[in-house]
Amino acid sequence: MPGRLEGKVAVITGGASGIGRETARRFAEEDASVCIADLADEPGNEVARELGGLYVHADVTEEGDVQRMYSETAERFGGIDVLFNNAGISPPDDDSILETGLEAWQRVQDVNLKSVFLCCKYGIPHLLERGGGSIINTASFVAVMGAATSQISYTASKGGVLALSRELGVEFARRGIRVNALCPGPVNTPLLQELFSKDPEKAQRRLVHLPMGRFAEATEIANAVLFLASDDASYVSASTFMVDGGLSGAYVTPE
Ligand SMILES: NC(=O)c1ccc[n+]([C@@H]2O[C@H](COP(=O)([O-])OP(=O)(O)OC[C@H]3O[C@@H](n4cnc5c(N)ncnc54)[C@H](O)[C@@H]3O)[C@@H](O)[C@H]2O)c1
């Protein structure tokens, strides 16, 4: 049986780690050709080798790098059908608005929001050449709910990704391009595990809000991205696609 992404070419930013890496694996399992774009060359090359894909060193905040990552992908695989604009950062110096400096604010805006602008701006023409395609931009649950444990620039950047994605979904709807904002809930990453093993109270403060009583696994997010990338989602566009285990819908959670 052919895979759900047979004949499709996907570019995944931040594909060397976490959600991006699991999505690259999932896409390849479903027969996509995959380009991993990242700054982390060693793990990025490793994933690309594992999947028979392409690795491109690209800083998604740099216009020239973004253009090159697409031209190299199109040259290698003959075109581009899927963009997973997923690279993002949440550094510790992005904190409460009272503590966060302009430099940290700007750095996070550049990596999380400006990058999505650039990746869509230069990726959409490639999709149009193929007669359409699917774009998935990684926002976050914090784009739709507030946290007293603030990371102010991160939250604002993800709100920007959400609004930008919605608008592009509407603008390009009749040209065959679907654009969705993926909003993962908190994911069980090594970083999160380390943070919370040091401070179980910190973990508990968050876990109590999750109806399922656990964080997401990266593979669970990857499965949602696969759906949005595939033709199974042919009528899904301009959506705020929550993959949060019910977090954003919850008031009182089960004991
Ligand atoms: N982990 C979570 O709990 C969670 C929840 C909601 C949303 N998200 C979002 O999901 C996305 C992926 O998160 P993750 O947890 O897999 O992160 P991660 O840190 O495991 O992976 C992010 C990748 O992006 C790359 N990257 C960072 N800056 C880059 C740049 N300028 N150019 C190119 N690549 C760059 C990193 O090298 C890394 O490989 C991010 O946008 C994040 O904000 C994560």
Tab-separated table of N, CA and C and ligand atoms in Angstrom, residues 14 16-20 38-40 58-61 86-89 111 138-140 154 158 184-187 189, ligand 1:
chain	number	residue	atom	x	y	z
A	14	GLY	N	14.005	22.917	12.006
A	14	GLY	CA	14.149	22.386	13.367
A	14	GLY	C	13.966	20.878	13.379
A	16	ALA	N	16.175	18.569	13.444
A	16	ALA	CA	17.244	17.782	14.066
A	16	ALA	C	16.866	17.281	15.453
A	17	SER	N	15.753	17.757	15.993
A	17	SER	CA	15.444	17.454	17.393
A	17	SER	C	13.937	17.439	17.628
A	18	GLY	N	13.536	16.810	18.726
A	18	GLY	CA	12.174	16.936	19.255
A	18	GLY	C	11.050	16.647	18.267
A	19	ILE	N	10.083	17.555	18.224
A	19	ILE	CA	8.893	17.397	17.386
A	19	ILE	C	9.283	17.296	15.905
A	20	GLY	N	10.240	18.120	15.489
A	20	GLY	CA	10.664	18.133	14.085
A	20	GLY	C	11.260	16.795	13.674
A	38	ASP	N	18.286	22.899	9.755
A	38	ASP	CA	18.558	23.174	11.166
A	38	ASP	C	19.915	23.844	11.281
A	39	LEU	N	20.240	24.256	12.495
A	39	LEU	CA	21.570	24.783	12.794
A	39	LEU	C	22.461	23.689	13.369
A	40	ALA	N	21.838	22.654	13.905
A	40	ALA	CA	22.557	21.574	14.596
A	40	ALA	C	22.962	20.525	13.562
A	58	ALA	N	20.725	25.676	7.841
A	58	ALA	CA	20.051	26.947	7.563
A	58	ALA	C	19.616	27.595	8.869
A	59	ASP	N	19.927	28.889	8.971
A	59	ASP	CA	19.408	29.687	10.073
A	59	ASP	C	18.109	30.312	9.572
A	60	VAL	N	17.001	29.928	10.178
A	60	VAL	CA	15.701	30.356	9.642
A	60	VAL	C	15.414	31.845	9.854
A	61	THR	N	16.318	32.536	10.543
A	61	THR	CA	16.145	33.982	10.687
A	61	THR	C	16.840	34.735	9.543
A	86	ASN	N	8.792	24.790	11.903
A	86	ASN	CA	8.708	24.275	13.262
A	86	ASN	C	9.828	24.762	14.172
A	87	ALA	N	10.940	25.259	13.610
A	87	ALA	CA	12.064	25.678	14.454
A	87	ALA	C	11.588	26.752	15.428
A	88	GLY	N	12.024	26.642	16.661
A	88	GLY	CA	11.637	27.643	17.657
A	88	GLY	C	12.505	27.525	18.884
A	89	ILE	N	12.534	28.599	19.672
A	89	ILE	CA	13.316	28.598	20.918
A	89	ILE	C	12.464	29.150	22.056
A	111	VAL	N	13.466	34.205	15.845
A	111	VAL	CA	13.518	32.757	15.587
A	111	VAL	C	12.108	32.175	15.466
A	138	THR	N	4.279	25.845	13.416
A	138	THR	CA	4.158	25.466	14.821
A	138	THR	C	3.943	26.691	15.695
A	139	ALA	N	2.738	26.792	16.242
A	139	ALA	CA	2.452	27.804	17.263
A	139	ALA	C	2.570	27.093	18.610
A	140	SER	N	1.598	27.244	19.485
A	140	SER	CA	1.642	26.595	20.806
A	140	SER	C	0.311	26.839	21.498
A	154	TYR	N	7.953	34.686	23.846
A	154	TYR	CA	7.540	33.402	23.264
A	154	TYR	C	6.037	33.406	23.000
A	158	LYS	N	4.101	33.273	19.343
A	158	LYS	CA	3.212	32.182	18.926
A	158	LYS	C	1.820	32.731	18.557
A	184	PRO	N	0.646	22.617	19.835
A	184	PRO	CA	0.872	21.514	20.773
A	184	PRO	C	0.702	21.992	22.208
A	185	GLY	N	0.233	21.087	23.056
A	185	GLY	CA	0.336	21.297	24.499
A	185	GLY	C	1.761	20.991	24.914
A	186	PRO	N	2.071	21.055	26.207
A	186	PRO	CA	3.442	20.765	26.636
A	186	PRO	C	3.863	19.334	26.281
A	187	VAL	N	5.089	19.228	25.739
A	187	VAL	CA	5.585	17.943	25.230
A	187	VAL	C	6.699	17.430	26.129
A	189	THR	N	9.792	16.490	26.532
A	189	THR	CA	11.112	16.564	25.896
A	189	THR	C	12.195	16.392	26.966
B	1	LIG	N1	8.214	21.120	23.519
B	1	LIG	C1	7.070	21.668	23.856
B	1	LIG	O1	6.542	21.470	24.954
B	1	LIG	C2	6.366	22.567	22.855
B	1	LIG	C3	5.040	22.939	23.093
B	1	LIG	C4	4.395	23.762	22.180
B	1	LIG	C5	5.086	24.223	21.056
B	1	LIG	N2	6.374	23.846	20.877
B	1	LIG	C6	7.056	24.354	19.670
B	1	LIG	O2	7.402	23.254	18.850
B	1	LIG	C7	8.566	23.571	18.083
B	1	LIG	C8	9.607	22.468	18.263
B	1	LIG	O3	9.889	22.355	19.650
B	1	LIG	P1	10.759	21.175	20.261
B	1	LIG	O4	10.333	21.000	21.663
B	1	LIG	O5	10.772	20.020	19.336
B	1	LIG	O6	12.191	21.916	20.300
B	1	LIG	P2	13.695	21.390	20.180
B	1	LIG	O7	14.535	22.358	20.907
B	1	LIG	O8	13.791	19.927	20.532
B	1	LIG	O9	13.965	21.520	18.596
B	1	LIG	C9	14.032	22.772	17.970
B	1	LIG	C10	15.024	22.699	16.820
B	1	LIG	O10	15.062	23.985	16.186
B	1	LIG	C11	16.403	24.269	15.841
B	1	LIG	N3	16.600	25.717	15.722
B	1	LIG	C12	16.611	26.641	16.717
B	1	LIG	N4	16.878	27.855	16.209
B	1	LIG	C13	17.023	27.700	14.864
B	1	LIG	C14	17.328	28.582	13.803
B	1	LIG	N5	17.535	29.888	14.001
B	1	LIG	N6	17.405	28.074	12.566
B	1	LIG	C15	17.217	26.759	12.325
B	1	LIG	N7	16.940	25.872	13.299
B	1	LIG	C16	16.849	26.347	14.551
B	1	LIG	C17	17.212	23.683	16.983
B	1	LIG	O11	18.577	23.473	16.616
B	1	LIG	C18	16.469	22.370	17.255
B	1	LIG	O12	16.978	21.298	16.499
B	1	LIG	C19	9.010	24.947	18.547
B	1	LIG	O13	8.511	25.926	17.665
B	1	LIG	C20	8.370	25.067	19.914
B	1	LIG	O14	8.151	26.412	20.273
B	1	LIG	C21	7.027	23.027	21.730
